[in-house]
Short mmCIF file of C-alpha atoms and ligand atoms in Angstrom, two decimals:
data_model
loop_
_atom_site.label_atom_id
_atom_site.label_comp_id
_atom_site.label_asym_id
_atom_site.label_seq_id
_atom_site.Cartn_x
_atom_site.Cartn_y
_atom_site.Cartn_z
CA MET A 1 24.96 10.49 -22.16
CA THR A 2 25.46 7.05 -20.60
CA ALA A 3 28.92 6.29 -19.23
CA PHE A 4 28.41 2.57 -19.70
CA GLU A 5 25.64 0.10 -20.38
CA TYR A 6 24.35 -2.08 -17.57
CA ALA A 7 24.53 -5.82 -18.09
CA PRO A 8 21.30 -7.63 -17.16
CA ALA A 9 21.26 -8.64 -13.47
CA PRO A 10 18.19 -10.79 -13.09
CA GLU A 11 17.14 -12.24 -9.74
CA SER A 12 16.55 -15.97 -10.03
CA ARG A 13 12.97 -16.95 -10.64
CA SER A 14 13.66 -20.48 -9.50
CA VAL A 15 13.59 -19.49 -5.81
CA VAL A 16 9.81 -19.46 -5.99
CA GLU A 17 7.58 -22.35 -6.86
CA ILE A 18 4.21 -21.16 -8.10
CA LYS A 19 1.47 -23.78 -8.16
CA SER A 20 -0.67 -23.97 -11.28
CA SER A 21 -3.83 -23.51 -9.22
CA TYR A 22 -4.79 -22.26 -5.75
CA GLY A 23 -7.95 -22.86 -3.73
CA LEU A 24 -9.43 -20.68 -1.00
CA PHE A 25 -7.80 -20.77 2.43
CA ILE A 26 -10.62 -21.48 4.87
CA GLY A 27 -10.42 -23.10 8.31
CA GLY A 28 -6.70 -23.79 7.97
CA GLU A 29 -6.80 -25.60 4.65
CA PHE A 30 -7.04 -24.92 0.95
CA VAL A 31 -10.53 -25.73 -0.34
CA GLU A 32 -12.29 -25.62 -3.70
CA PRO A 33 -14.73 -22.77 -4.30
CA THR A 34 -18.37 -23.87 -4.03
CA ASP A 35 -19.24 -23.14 -7.65
CA GLY A 36 -15.81 -24.03 -9.04
CA ALA A 37 -15.13 -20.55 -10.51
CA MET A 38 -11.49 -19.68 -11.15
CA PHE A 39 -9.63 -16.64 -12.50
CA LYS A 40 -6.08 -16.09 -13.70
CA SER A 41 -3.33 -13.99 -12.19
CA ILE A 42 -0.84 -12.70 -14.73
CA ASN A 43 2.64 -11.22 -14.66
CA PRO A 44 2.07 -7.60 -15.73
CA ALA A 45 5.60 -7.37 -17.13
CA THR A 46 5.05 -10.18 -19.64
CA GLU A 47 1.28 -10.92 -19.62
CA GLU A 48 2.20 -14.55 -18.88
CA VAL A 49 -0.34 -16.46 -16.76
CA LEU A 50 1.21 -17.25 -13.38
CA ALA A 51 -1.56 -19.29 -11.77
CA GLU A 52 -5.26 -19.96 -11.60
CA VAL A 53 -6.93 -18.80 -8.44
CA ALA A 54 -10.33 -19.66 -6.94
CA GLU A 55 -13.03 -17.02 -7.04
CA ALA A 56 -14.98 -16.96 -3.78
CA GLY A 57 -18.72 -16.50 -4.02
CA PRO A 58 -21.06 -15.48 -1.18
CA ALA A 59 -21.31 -19.10 0.08
CA ASP A 60 -17.51 -19.32 0.32
CA VAL A 61 -17.29 -15.96 2.08
CA ASP A 62 -19.92 -17.21 4.52
CA ARG A 63 -17.91 -20.37 5.11
CA ALA A 64 -14.78 -18.30 5.80
CA VAL A 65 -16.59 -15.96 8.21
CA ARG A 66 -18.01 -18.95 10.07
CA ALA A 67 -14.54 -20.52 10.34
CA ALA A 68 -13.21 -17.21 11.67
CA ARG A 69 -16.09 -16.96 14.18
CA THR A 70 -15.48 -20.46 15.51
CA ALA A 71 -11.74 -19.86 15.81
CA TYR A 72 -12.42 -16.56 17.59
CA GLU A 73 -14.78 -18.05 20.12
CA LYS A 74 -13.05 -21.34 20.77
CA VAL A 75 -9.34 -20.61 20.42
CA TRP A 76 -7.99 -17.21 19.54
CA GLY A 77 -10.22 -14.89 21.59
CA PRO A 78 -9.68 -16.76 24.88
CA MET A 79 -5.96 -17.35 24.25
CA PRO A 80 -3.66 -15.25 26.50
CA GLY A 81 -1.80 -12.49 24.66
CA ARG A 82 1.59 -14.02 25.44
CA GLU A 83 0.53 -17.19 23.57
CA ARG A 84 -0.80 -15.23 20.57
CA ALA A 85 2.52 -13.38 20.50
CA LYS A 86 4.41 -16.64 19.98
CA TYR A 87 2.48 -17.35 16.79
CA LEU A 88 3.07 -13.82 15.50
CA PHE A 89 6.79 -14.01 16.23
CA ARG A 90 6.88 -17.37 14.45
CA ILE A 91 5.13 -15.93 11.39
CA ALA A 92 7.53 -12.97 11.38
CA ARG A 93 10.54 -15.27 11.46
CA ILE A 94 9.21 -17.48 8.67
CA ILE A 95 8.61 -14.39 6.55
CA GLN A 96 12.23 -13.39 7.08
CA GLU A 97 13.42 -16.89 6.23
CA ARG A 98 11.33 -16.97 3.06
CA SER A 99 11.79 -13.30 2.18
CA ARG A 100 13.75 -13.84 -1.03
CA GLU A 101 11.10 -16.18 -2.37
CA LEU A 102 8.31 -13.80 -1.33
CA ALA A 103 10.08 -10.81 -2.88
CA VAL A 104 10.43 -12.60 -6.23
CA LEU A 105 6.80 -13.71 -6.10
CA GLU A 106 5.63 -10.17 -5.31
CA SER A 107 7.62 -8.73 -8.22
CA LEU A 108 6.25 -11.40 -10.58
CA ASP A 109 2.61 -10.89 -9.61
CA ASN A 110 2.68 -7.12 -9.10
CA GLY A 111 5.34 -5.80 -11.51
CA LYS A 112 7.31 -3.87 -8.90
CA PRO A 113 11.13 -3.83 -9.11
CA ILE A 114 12.84 -6.57 -7.12
CA ARG A 115 14.99 -3.91 -5.46
CA GLU A 116 11.85 -2.52 -3.83
CA SER A 117 10.11 -5.79 -2.98
CA ARG A 118 13.38 -7.10 -1.53
CA ASP A 119 14.55 -3.97 0.32
CA VAL A 120 11.28 -2.22 1.22
CA ASP A 121 8.19 -4.45 1.12
CA LEU A 122 9.55 -7.63 2.69
CA PRO A 123 11.57 -6.05 5.54
CA LEU A 124 8.51 -3.95 6.42
CA VAL A 125 6.20 -6.98 6.28
CA ALA A 126 8.38 -8.86 8.79
CA ALA A 127 8.79 -5.71 10.90
CA HIS A 128 5.01 -5.33 11.17
CA PHE A 129 4.59 -8.85 12.49
CA PHE A 130 7.49 -8.44 14.94
CA TYR A 131 6.14 -5.09 16.12
CA TYR A 132 2.58 -6.26 16.75
CA ALA A 133 3.82 -9.55 18.24
CA GLY A 134 5.44 -7.34 20.86
CA TRP A 135 2.11 -5.69 21.69
CA ALA A 136 0.07 -8.89 22.04
CA ASP A 137 0.90 -9.42 25.74
CA LYS A 138 0.95 -5.71 26.65
CA LEU A 139 -2.52 -4.60 25.55
CA ALA A 140 -3.50 -3.83 29.13
CA TYR A 141 -0.82 -1.14 29.11
CA ALA A 142 -1.59 0.35 25.70
CA GLY A 143 -3.98 2.89 27.18
CA PHE A 144 -7.21 1.37 25.85
CA GLY A 145 -8.24 -0.71 28.88
CA PRO A 146 -11.73 -0.58 30.40
CA PRO A 147 -12.17 2.70 32.32
CA GLY A 148 -11.49 2.45 36.03
CA ARG A 149 -9.73 -0.92 35.66
CA PRO A 150 -6.05 -0.23 35.11
CA GLY A 151 -4.17 -3.33 34.01
CA ALA A 152 -7.31 -4.97 32.54
CA GLU A 153 -7.12 -6.14 28.93
CA PRO A 154 -9.25 -4.32 26.36
CA ARG A 155 -11.50 -6.73 24.45
CA PRO A 156 -11.09 -7.70 20.80
CA LEU A 157 -13.95 -7.03 18.39
CA GLY A 158 -14.36 -10.53 16.93
CA VAL A 159 -14.16 -11.27 13.21
CA ALA A 160 -12.43 -8.73 10.95
CA GLY A 161 -13.28 -8.54 7.22
CA GLN A 162 -10.31 -6.99 5.43
CA VAL A 163 -10.04 -5.90 1.79
CA ILE A 164 -6.70 -4.81 0.37
CA PRO A 165 -5.41 -3.33 -2.92
CA TRP A 166 -2.76 -4.46 -5.37
CA ASN A 167 -0.05 -1.86 -4.91
CA PHE A 168 1.66 -3.44 -1.85
CA PRO A 169 -0.05 -6.83 -1.69
CA LEU A 170 1.87 -8.49 1.12
CA LEU A 171 2.60 -5.28 3.01
CA MET A 172 -1.07 -4.31 3.08
CA LEU A 173 -1.85 -7.82 4.29
CA ALA A 174 0.67 -7.35 7.12
CA TRP A 175 -0.79 -3.92 8.01
CA LYS A 176 -4.20 -5.56 8.32
CA ILE A 177 -3.50 -9.01 9.77
CA ALA A 178 -0.73 -8.29 12.31
CA PRO A 179 -2.66 -5.82 14.52
CA ALA A 180 -5.90 -7.81 14.18
CA LEU A 181 -4.27 -11.02 15.40
CA ALA A 182 -2.23 -9.31 18.12
CA THR A 183 -5.43 -7.90 19.64
CA GLY A 184 -7.20 -11.28 19.60
CA ASN A 185 -9.40 -10.95 16.51
CA THR A 186 -9.64 -13.49 13.71
CA VAL A 187 -9.68 -12.43 10.06
CA VAL A 188 -11.06 -13.05 6.61
CA LEU A 189 -8.95 -11.19 4.08
CA LYS A 190 -9.60 -10.55 0.41
CA PRO A 191 -6.52 -9.69 -1.64
CA ALA A 192 -6.83 -7.71 -4.87
CA GLU A 193 -7.85 -9.65 -7.97
CA THR A 194 -4.61 -8.85 -9.81
CA THR A 195 -2.23 -9.74 -6.96
CA PRO A 196 -3.51 -12.71 -4.93
CA LEU A 197 -0.39 -14.89 -4.93
CA SER A 198 1.64 -13.58 -1.99
CA ALA A 199 -1.47 -13.76 0.23
CA LEU A 200 -1.85 -17.42 -0.74
CA VAL A 201 1.77 -18.14 0.14
CA PHE A 202 1.12 -16.28 3.39
CA ALA A 203 -1.68 -18.82 3.99
CA GLU A 204 0.92 -21.57 3.60
CA ILE A 205 3.07 -19.73 6.15
CA CYS A 206 0.13 -19.77 8.59
CA GLN A 207 0.04 -23.56 8.17
CA GLN A 208 3.81 -23.74 8.61
CA ALA A 209 3.51 -21.71 11.84
CA ASP A 210 0.77 -24.06 13.11
CA LEU A 211 -1.59 -21.14 13.48
CA PRO A 212 -4.90 -22.58 14.75
CA PRO A 213 -7.31 -23.23 11.84
CA GLY A 214 -9.72 -20.38 11.07
CA VAL A 215 -7.67 -17.60 12.68
CA VAL A 216 -6.64 -16.40 9.20
CA ASN A 217 -8.81 -17.08 6.14
CA ILE A 218 -7.99 -15.85 2.64
CA VAL A 219 -10.79 -15.51 0.09
CA THR A 220 -9.59 -14.57 -3.37
CA GLY A 221 -11.85 -12.98 -5.96
CA ALA A 222 -12.86 -9.67 -7.51
CA GLY A 223 -14.87 -6.70 -6.22
CA ALA A 224 -18.00 -8.84 -5.68
CA THR A 225 -16.09 -11.06 -3.24
CA GLY A 226 -14.93 -8.00 -1.32
CA ARG A 227 -18.47 -6.72 -1.25
CA ALA A 228 -19.87 -10.03 0.05
CA LEU A 229 -17.25 -9.90 2.80
CA VAL A 230 -17.82 -6.33 4.01
CA GLU A 231 -21.61 -6.80 3.84
CA HIS A 232 -21.58 -10.13 5.71
CA GLY A 233 -23.79 -9.87 8.82
CA ASP A 234 -21.37 -11.67 11.14
CA VAL A 235 -18.35 -9.45 10.53
CA ASP A 236 -17.56 -7.13 13.47
CA LYS A 237 -14.90 -4.98 11.91
CA VAL A 238 -14.21 -3.87 8.34
CA ALA A 239 -10.80 -2.60 7.26
CA PHE A 240 -10.38 -1.38 3.69
CA THR A 241 -7.55 0.12 1.67
CA GLY A 242 -8.26 1.16 -1.90
CA SER A 243 -10.02 3.77 -3.96
CA THR A 244 -12.14 6.54 -2.46
CA GLU A 245 -15.05 5.48 -4.64
CA VAL A 246 -15.18 1.92 -3.25
CA GLY A 247 -14.46 3.30 0.24
CA ARG A 248 -17.59 5.44 -0.05
CA GLN A 249 -19.68 2.43 -1.06
CA ILE A 250 -18.35 0.48 1.90
CA ALA A 251 -19.04 3.35 4.32
CA ARG A 252 -22.64 3.41 3.05
CA SER A 253 -23.10 -0.34 3.41
CA VAL A 254 -21.62 -0.39 6.92
CA ALA A 255 -23.57 2.67 8.13
CA GLY A 256 -26.21 1.74 10.67
CA THR A 257 -24.62 -1.60 11.54
CA ARG A 258 -22.51 -2.36 14.63
CA LYS A 259 -19.43 -2.89 12.45
CA LYS A 260 -16.38 -0.78 13.24
CA LEU A 261 -14.78 0.67 10.09
CA THR A 262 -11.38 1.99 9.04
CA LEU A 263 -10.81 3.32 5.53
CA GLU A 264 -7.46 4.09 3.98
CA LEU A 265 -8.18 5.69 0.63
CA GLY A 266 -6.57 7.80 -2.04
CA GLY A 267 -4.26 10.79 -1.92
CA LYS A 268 -2.81 13.65 -3.94
CA ALA A 269 0.12 14.65 -1.81
CA ALA A 270 2.07 17.86 -2.19
CA ASN A 271 5.86 17.55 -2.10
CA ILE A 272 6.98 21.11 -1.30
CA VAL A 273 10.48 22.31 -2.18
CA PHE A 274 11.69 25.62 -0.70
CA ASP A 275 14.51 27.67 -2.13
CA ASP A 276 16.84 26.83 0.78
CA ALA A 277 16.51 23.04 0.29
CA PRO A 278 19.59 21.09 -0.81
CA ILE A 279 18.53 20.58 -4.42
CA ASP A 280 20.15 17.23 -5.15
CA GLN A 281 18.67 15.74 -2.00
CA ALA A 282 15.25 17.21 -2.80
CA VAL A 283 15.41 15.79 -6.32
CA GLU A 284 16.05 12.32 -4.89
CA GLY A 285 13.01 12.87 -2.68
CA ILE A 286 10.87 13.99 -5.60
CA VAL A 287 11.90 10.92 -7.61
CA ASN A 288 11.29 8.59 -4.67
CA GLY A 289 8.01 10.38 -3.95
CA ILE A 290 6.45 9.78 -7.36
CA PHE A 291 8.37 7.01 -9.13
CA PHE A 292 8.70 4.56 -6.20
CA ASN A 293 6.46 1.55 -6.98
CA GLN A 294 5.56 3.08 -10.38
CA GLY A 295 3.65 5.77 -8.49
CA HIS A 296 1.12 3.15 -7.36
CA VAL A 297 1.27 4.62 -3.88
CA CYS A 298 -1.65 6.22 -2.05
CA CYS A 299 0.69 8.69 -0.34
CA ALA A 300 2.79 9.38 -3.49
CA GLY A 301 4.12 12.93 -3.82
CA SER A 302 2.17 13.42 -7.04
CA ARG A 303 2.01 17.24 -6.86
CA LEU A 304 5.38 18.92 -6.78
CA LEU A 305 5.24 22.48 -5.40
CA VAL A 306 8.50 24.30 -6.13
CA GLN A 307 9.34 27.77 -4.88
CA GLU A 308 9.49 30.01 -7.94
CA SER A 309 13.04 31.23 -7.29
CA VAL A 310 14.46 27.69 -7.65
CA TYR A 311 12.04 26.40 -10.28
CA GLU A 312 14.59 26.33 -13.11
CA PRO A 313 17.45 24.55 -11.29
CA VAL A 314 15.09 22.05 -9.65
CA LEU A 315 13.44 21.18 -12.96
CA GLU A 316 16.77 20.87 -14.70
CA ALA A 317 18.17 18.58 -11.99
CA LEU A 318 14.96 16.55 -11.93
CA LYS A 319 15.02 15.97 -15.69
CA ARG A 320 18.68 15.04 -15.56
CA ARG A 321 17.96 12.53 -12.78
CA MET A 322 14.98 11.10 -14.67
CA THR A 323 17.12 10.33 -17.71
CA ARG A 324 19.04 7.93 -15.42
CA LEU A 325 15.96 5.96 -14.32
CA ARG A 326 15.92 2.44 -15.67
CA VAL A 327 12.52 1.15 -16.73
CA GLY A 328 12.09 -2.55 -17.46
CA ASP A 329 12.26 -6.11 -16.17
CA PRO A 330 11.05 -6.03 -12.54
CA LEU A 331 13.31 -8.97 -11.69
CA ASP A 332 16.43 -7.11 -12.81
CA LYS A 333 18.27 -5.77 -9.76
CA ASN A 334 19.15 -2.56 -11.63
CA THR A 335 15.55 -1.68 -12.49
CA ASP A 336 14.12 1.48 -10.94
CA ILE A 337 10.65 1.43 -12.49
CA GLY A 338 8.81 -1.79 -13.18
CA ALA A 339 5.53 -2.63 -14.92
CA ILE A 340 2.15 -0.99 -14.41
CA ASN A 341 0.05 -3.46 -12.43
CA SER A 342 -2.75 -4.08 -14.93
CA ALA A 343 -4.10 -3.17 -18.33
CA SER A 344 -6.93 -1.24 -16.71
CA GLN A 345 -4.58 0.78 -14.51
CA LEU A 346 -2.43 1.56 -17.57
CA GLU A 347 -5.55 2.74 -19.37
CA ARG A 348 -6.43 5.02 -16.45
CA ILE A 349 -2.92 6.54 -16.41
CA ARG A 350 -3.02 7.09 -20.17
CA THR A 351 -6.46 8.67 -20.04
CA LEU A 352 -5.60 11.11 -17.25
CA SER A 353 -2.27 11.99 -18.89
CA ALA A 354 -4.04 12.69 -22.19
CA ILE A 355 -6.48 14.94 -20.34
CA GLY A 356 -3.53 16.76 -18.77
CA ALA A 357 -2.14 17.53 -22.24
CA GLN A 358 -5.59 18.53 -23.56
CA GLU A 359 -6.06 20.93 -20.66
CA GLY A 360 -2.83 22.69 -21.61
CA ALA A 361 -0.18 21.21 -19.32
CA GLU A 362 3.08 20.17 -20.95
CA PRO A 363 4.27 16.54 -20.59
CA TRP A 364 7.92 15.53 -20.57
CA SER A 365 9.49 12.07 -20.34
CA PRO A 366 13.11 11.02 -20.70
CA PRO A 367 13.92 8.92 -23.75
CA CYS A 368 13.36 5.32 -22.72
CA GLN A 369 12.63 2.12 -24.52
CA LEU A 370 9.64 0.27 -23.15
CA PRO A 371 9.37 -3.52 -23.49
CA ASP A 372 7.05 -4.82 -26.23
CA ARG A 373 4.92 -7.03 -24.03
CA GLY A 374 3.34 -6.15 -20.71
CA PHE A 375 2.03 -2.87 -19.30
CA TRP A 376 4.44 0.05 -19.24
CA PHE A 377 4.38 3.80 -18.83
CA ALA A 378 7.42 6.04 -19.06
CA PRO A 379 8.11 8.31 -16.06
CA THR A 380 6.43 11.60 -16.89
CA ILE A 381 6.29 15.12 -15.52
CA PHE A 382 3.77 17.78 -16.45
CA THR A 383 4.75 21.44 -16.21
CA GLY A 384 2.46 24.42 -16.61
CA VAL A 385 -0.10 22.73 -14.38
CA SER A 386 -2.75 24.85 -12.72
CA GLN A 387 -4.67 23.86 -9.59
CA ALA A 388 -7.83 23.44 -11.64
CA HIS A 389 -6.32 20.81 -13.95
CA ARG A 390 -7.61 17.30 -13.42
CA ILE A 391 -4.04 15.98 -13.18
CA ALA A 392 -3.58 18.30 -10.19
CA ARG A 393 -6.75 17.11 -8.48
CA GLU A 394 -7.28 13.42 -9.24
CA GLU A 395 -5.22 10.48 -8.09
CA ILE A 396 -3.47 9.14 -11.22
CA PHE A 397 -1.79 6.28 -9.32
CA GLY A 398 1.04 6.03 -11.82
CA PRO A 399 4.50 7.49 -12.57
CA VAL A 400 3.13 10.93 -13.43
CA LEU A 401 4.10 14.11 -11.61
CA SER A 402 2.28 17.45 -11.80
CA VAL A 403 4.59 20.42 -11.23
CA LEU A 404 3.23 23.67 -9.73
CA THR A 405 4.98 26.67 -8.20
CA PHE A 406 4.54 28.99 -5.21
CA ARG A 407 6.11 32.16 -3.85
CA THR A 408 5.51 32.24 -0.08
CA PRO A 409 5.09 29.58 2.64
CA ALA A 410 1.46 30.67 3.08
CA GLU A 411 0.80 30.13 -0.62
CA ALA A 412 2.46 26.70 -0.40
CA VAL A 413 0.15 25.72 2.47
CA GLU A 414 -2.92 26.97 0.63
CA LYS A 415 -2.05 25.08 -2.55
CA ALA A 416 -1.01 21.92 -0.72
CA ASN A 417 -4.31 21.85 1.18
CA ASN A 418 -6.37 22.62 -1.92
CA THR A 419 -7.33 18.98 -2.53
CA PRO A 420 -10.18 16.75 -1.47
CA TYR A 421 -7.57 14.37 -0.02
CA GLY A 422 -5.34 14.62 3.05
CA LEU A 423 -3.07 11.62 3.34
CA SER A 424 0.50 12.87 3.21
CA ALA A 425 2.83 15.76 2.36
CA GLY A 426 6.55 16.45 2.11
CA ILE A 427 8.59 19.55 2.99
CA TRP A 428 12.11 20.23 1.78
CA THR A 429 13.88 23.09 3.54
CA ASP A 430 16.96 23.83 5.59
CA LYS A 431 14.98 25.51 8.39
CA GLY A 432 13.59 23.45 11.26
CA SER A 433 11.25 26.26 12.31
CA ARG A 434 9.73 26.32 8.84
CA ILE A 435 9.19 22.55 8.92
CA LEU A 436 7.24 22.91 12.18
CA TRP A 437 5.29 25.92 10.91
CA MET A 438 4.31 24.06 7.74
CA ALA A 439 3.56 20.74 9.45
CA ASP A 440 1.13 22.52 11.78
CA ARG A 441 -0.81 23.86 8.83
CA LEU A 442 -0.78 21.00 6.34
CA ARG A 443 -3.97 18.94 6.49
CA ALA A 444 -2.32 15.57 5.98
CA GLY A 445 -2.08 12.47 8.15
CA VAL A 446 1.65 12.12 7.52
CA VAL A 447 4.09 14.96 6.90
CA TRP A 448 7.63 14.02 5.89
CA ALA A 449 10.43 16.53 6.33
CA ASN A 450 13.47 16.28 4.05
CA THR A 451 12.50 12.72 3.19
CA PHE A 452 9.53 10.98 1.56
CA ASN A 453 7.78 7.61 1.53
CA LYS A 454 9.43 6.46 4.74
CA PHE A 455 7.42 3.84 6.63
CA ASP A 456 7.80 2.27 10.02
CA PRO A 457 5.48 -0.10 11.88
CA THR A 458 5.69 2.05 15.02
CA SER A 459 4.31 5.09 13.23
CA PRO A 460 0.56 5.62 12.68
CA PHE A 461 -0.57 6.12 9.09
CA GLY A 462 -3.91 7.41 7.82
CA GLY A 463 -5.72 10.35 6.34
CA TYR A 464 -8.07 13.29 6.58
CA LYS A 465 -11.04 14.15 4.38
CA GLU A 466 -11.48 11.85 1.36
CA SER A 467 -8.32 9.94 2.25
CA GLY A 468 -10.36 8.05 4.84
CA TYR A 469 -10.38 7.65 8.59
CA GLY A 470 -8.75 5.58 11.29
CA ARG A 471 -5.04 4.92 11.72
CA GLU A 472 -2.96 1.87 10.92
CA GLY A 473 0.43 1.22 12.48
CA GLY A 474 1.83 2.05 15.88
CA ARG A 475 -0.13 2.01 19.12
CA HIS A 476 -2.95 3.84 17.31
CA GLY A 477 -3.30 0.85 14.98
CA LEU A 478 -4.37 -1.34 17.92
CA GLU A 479 -7.38 0.82 18.69
CA ALA A 480 -9.12 -0.04 15.42
CA TYR A 481 -9.27 -3.70 16.53
CA LEU A 482 -10.29 -3.20 20.16
CA ASP A 483 -13.62 -2.59 21.81
CA VAL A 484 -12.75 0.69 23.50
P1 LIG B 1 -10.45 -0.62 -5.69
O1 LIG B 1 -10.77 0.33 -4.60
O2 LIG B 1 -11.51 -1.05 -6.61
O3 LIG B 1 -9.79 -1.95 -5.09
C1 LIG B 1 -9.35 -2.16 -3.77
C2 LIG B 1 -9.84 -3.49 -3.23
O4 LIG B 1 -11.26 -3.46 -3.07
C3 LIG B 1 -9.59 -4.66 -4.17
O5 LIG B 1 -9.35 -5.81 -3.41
C4 LIG B 1 -10.91 -4.75 -4.90
O6 LIG B 1 -11.13 -5.98 -5.52
C5 LIG B 1 -11.89 -4.51 -3.79
N1 LIG B 1 -13.21 -4.05 -4.19
C6 LIG B 1 -13.62 -3.54 -5.37
N2 LIG B 1 -14.93 -3.22 -5.33
C7 LIG B 1 -15.37 -3.54 -4.09
C8 LIG B 1 -16.63 -3.43 -3.41
N3 LIG B 1 -17.70 -2.90 -4.00
N4 LIG B 1 -16.71 -3.84 -2.12
C9 LIG B 1 -15.63 -4.35 -1.49
N5 LIG B 1 -14.43 -4.47 -2.08
C10 LIG B 1 -14.28 -4.07 -3.35
O7 LIG B 1 -9.24 -0.02 -6.51
P2 LIG B 1 -8.83 -0.41 -8.02
O8 LIG B 1 -7.91 -1.54 -7.94
O9 LIG B 1 -10.02 -0.54 -8.88
O10 LIG B 1 -8.06 0.89 -8.46
C11 LIG B 1 -8.78 2.02 -8.94
C12 LIG B 1 -8.15 3.30 -8.48
O11 LIG B 1 -8.18 3.34 -7.07
C13 LIG B 1 -6.68 3.42 -8.80
O12 LIG B 1 -6.49 3.94 -10.05
C14 LIG B 1 -6.20 4.33 -7.72
O13 LIG B 1 -6.41 5.66 -8.11
C15 LIG B 1 -7.06 4.01 -6.55
N6 LIG B 1 -6.42 3.11 -5.59
C16 LIG B 1 -5.98 3.65 -4.45
C17 LIG B 1 -5.32 2.86 -3.53
C18 LIG B 1 -4.82 3.45 -2.30
O14 LIG B 1 -4.14 2.77 -1.55
N7 LIG B 1 -5.11 4.68 -2.04
C19 LIG B 1 -5.09 1.44 -3.76
C20 LIG B 1 -5.67 0.94 -4.98
C21 LIG B 1 -6.29 1.77 -5.84
P3 LIG B 1 -10.56 -6.14 -7.02
O15 LIG B 1 -9.09 -6.18 -6.90
O16 LIG B 1 -11.05 -7.42 -7.47
O17 LIG B 1 -11.08 -4.99 -7.80
#
């Protein structure tokens, strides 16, 4: 039953001016791609074309790496940390000033609700630049200096080749670029094919901040562009976030070279609810864990483990809460769940959900009317899921939750760890001692207690096993960009 209908509350689209076409950002300016190839970026909520974007081929990638090398050797590498910090602070402030525009752009290109791009993505993007700006002149004290020379600066690596996914386009850019620049490296970054626009506006922000040419280069394109970048012989460091499959390919191509590598890959996190947890709070955490950003989150709580004794009340409360979720226009400030990022991702979610039903699990979704155009998937939970089911093992990367049960803490640990991944986990309980006992045993890079999907630039993030290696964020995030 709905107490009242919501009136539409759209954020204004006019705060962002999208150009009809974007070139590659190389050496501080926008340039045409060598062979003139272009591709289109669309709004996944309407399938409307937003802009044409240049597709970088190997010659363009080479040009970008050379620009980054020159900037590294002539300007950015030799520049004192306190000077680099000024540029990073300036970028952070411009991001804050332009945050409304960037939030609208991100929602248009990605499909995520404006509430999230405005209140989560953009504040975190600015926070990452502020945080790493603060480190730029303190690297000698970060604990990575040359042995036996306290107070000496650790050296940067050189040119970083960075490839990012489409789920948090600008935030993943910030996670990659802020620590790289703070430590004195220059970068060539490839955004995802479906979400290049905020990275291109970030390039304009680099111009606005007077960042020396070549320190940041943005090469747009598809998987082949990313591949040309990570395989380029003059790249010193590769940082990748995306699927485990592509991560594996990259690890193979980098093996045997001098390149340093960090991989942030998939996940299949367990969100574990004990019988002493405050149920309403836990239900909010379950919803945030799997429906935040349409479930396009590597650390999403996609496996719910509920203690058997509270299974019924938790499920009932969860279903009740799900009937209140509003799916629709990402630019509407009341929207909870926006559009699926692409037709191919929608296809993947549909396929895995159909397999879940075929394997005997039972799907449930609240009644909700999906828009006619664009890519949409109703929030869905599967009950009767066993650990062997594919929906309990594979990353669906969509608003689909698999519900399993357990009886004892030991069983919860065993089930939570029974996955090839190890990125994150959540624990809901009233007992602090149980949180510590569980956190010690869960094989996950991040363990949230009585909360979920909380991010902070000071906190390291990364995985075990097939979730990748290396840490981003915090002091640990500096190490990946230093010669230590
Ligand atoms: P990918 O891993 O293919 O994409 C991530 C980034 O890598 C994109 O920029 C992509 O370019 C680029 N890329 C693709 N192939 C190569 C290559 N051979 N060498 C270098 N870079 C490459 O993820 P998808 O977007 O295809 O998503 C597929 C699945 O991956 C999802 O369903 C989800 O399960 C998982 N995924 C996990 C993420 C995570 O953070 N854990 C993030 C994204 C996806 P392009 O955009 O052009 O393909």
